[in-house]
């Protein structure tokens, strides 16, 4: 199967998964669906808990007291983007909402006591809650997610046009409160492959497999992710036959790592951490590594536009490479609103450093590229 066929399959699976409703989802236009969707959106995008939120006949009402400290216009614009919403009303203290009212209709009865928000609860706690406390790293070349990109190697004697595909994700198994914060446990898995697009049969060059047990924590804008993981690397048969690799490395290891992340509002995120390899093959592979980076999400245009520019840098240093830095830069456009926690990104990319493709960890590479990425 050629790179482009694999890439198309990966993106179709990713977009298809994004279109599948999560447990508890209802059809757009249903008041219960809109209410849960709106509550989850406010929690994720604005860090708001809104017990006053109500939906009747597609009209959202929310108390002004629940919107203290945020840009009310941005909140209203974001809510109006939800499919099936007729309008959004912010009720001032002492005023009565006009939900369901019309010029000739009688004044509606006082709303009943707040009922649990089923979708919001599923996104936050319990078994298989959806979403993640530690958000995906945009510029990390080995963060498991669905992606397909074309890369142009600048100074490599063997490769020029390279196709890179990946599929994988982080799945939360259980989440709950701990004090004023949240904790969760889950699993992470990913497959990363590169292909030589200049070869007649688009030869598979290398595939890396990653599987991890993860534990996450979040308190307000501070989040953390701890992993215990396995990674192994495998050369493609066509590449082996044509290159007759004399010193093939059966790269495989287990590792632990920890990352801390802090969000400065919705615009800037910084993170850092490190890890340690064990049970590695080859046995002389030196174990230490560090990682740091930053992500910038433009506040313009406003949420009603459904897209925003993004940029990110990821820097990794490995003891095996005498702590020389590997730089990964990505920038482009993020399209929002596939569902509450799912984004599609179209990104330009640049990488300089030692190859992240397992078998070739000793090789220094430079490449530029363009990729499509889906994060859940």
CSV table of C-alpha atoms in Angstrom, one decimal, residues 34-55 60-68 70 75-76 79 82 88-90 113-117 120 124:
chain,number,residue,atom,x,y,z
A,34,UNK,CA,-27.3,22.0,23.2
A,35,UNK,CA,-27.3,22.4,27.0
A,36,UNK,CA,-24.7,19.8,27.6
A,37,UNK,CA,-22.6,20.9,24.6
A,38,UNK,CA,-22.7,24.6,25.8
A,39,UNK,CA,-21.8,23.7,29.3
A,40,UNK,CA,-18.8,21.6,28.1
A,41,UNK,CA,-17.7,24.4,25.7
A,42,UNK,CA,-17.8,27.0,28.5
A,43,UNK,CA,-15.8,24.6,30.8
A,44,UNK,CA,-13.2,23.9,28.2
A,45,UNK,CA,-12.8,27.2,26.4
A,46,UNK,CA,-13.5,29.7,29.2
A,47,UNK,CA,-12.9,27.6,32.4
A,48,UNK,CA,-16.5,28.5,33.5
A,49,UNK,CA,-19.0,26.5,35.6
A,50,UNK,CA,-22.4,27.8,34.8
A,51,UNK,CA,-25.2,26.4,37.0
A,52,UNK,CA,-27.6,29.0,35.6
A,53,UNK,CA,-27.3,27.7,32.1
A,54,UNK,CA,-30.7,26.8,30.5
A,55,UNK,CA,-31.9,25.9,27.0
A,60,UNK,CA,-29.7,29.6,25.6
A,61,UNK,CA,-30.0,31.7,28.8
A,62,UNK,CA,-27.2,32.2,31.3
A,63,UNK,CA,-26.9,34.5,34.3
A,64,UNK,CA,-24.5,37.4,34.1
A,65,UNK,CA,-23.2,36.4,37.5
A,66,UNK,CA,-21.7,33.2,36.0
A,67,UNK,CA,-19.8,35.2,33.4
A,68,UNK,CA,-17.8,37.4,35.8
A,70,UNK,CA,-14.5,36.8,31.1
A,75,UNK,CA,-18.8,33.8,25.3
A,76,UNK,CA,-22.0,34.8,23.5
A,79,UNK,CA,-22.4,29.8,22.1
A,82,UNK,CA,-23.5,25.8,18.3
A,88,UNK,CA,-28.2,33.6,23.4
A,89,UNK,CA,-29.5,35.7,26.3
A,90,UNK,CA,-27.4,36.9,29.3
A,113,UNK,CA,-34.2,23.3,39.9
A,114,UNK,CA,-31.0,22.7,38.0
A,115,UNK,CA,-30.6,19.2,36.7
A,116,UNK,CA,-27.3,17.4,36.3
A,117,UNK,CA,-25.5,18.1,33.0
A,120,UNK,CA,-20.5,17.8,31.0
A,124,UNK,CA,-15.1,15.5,33.4
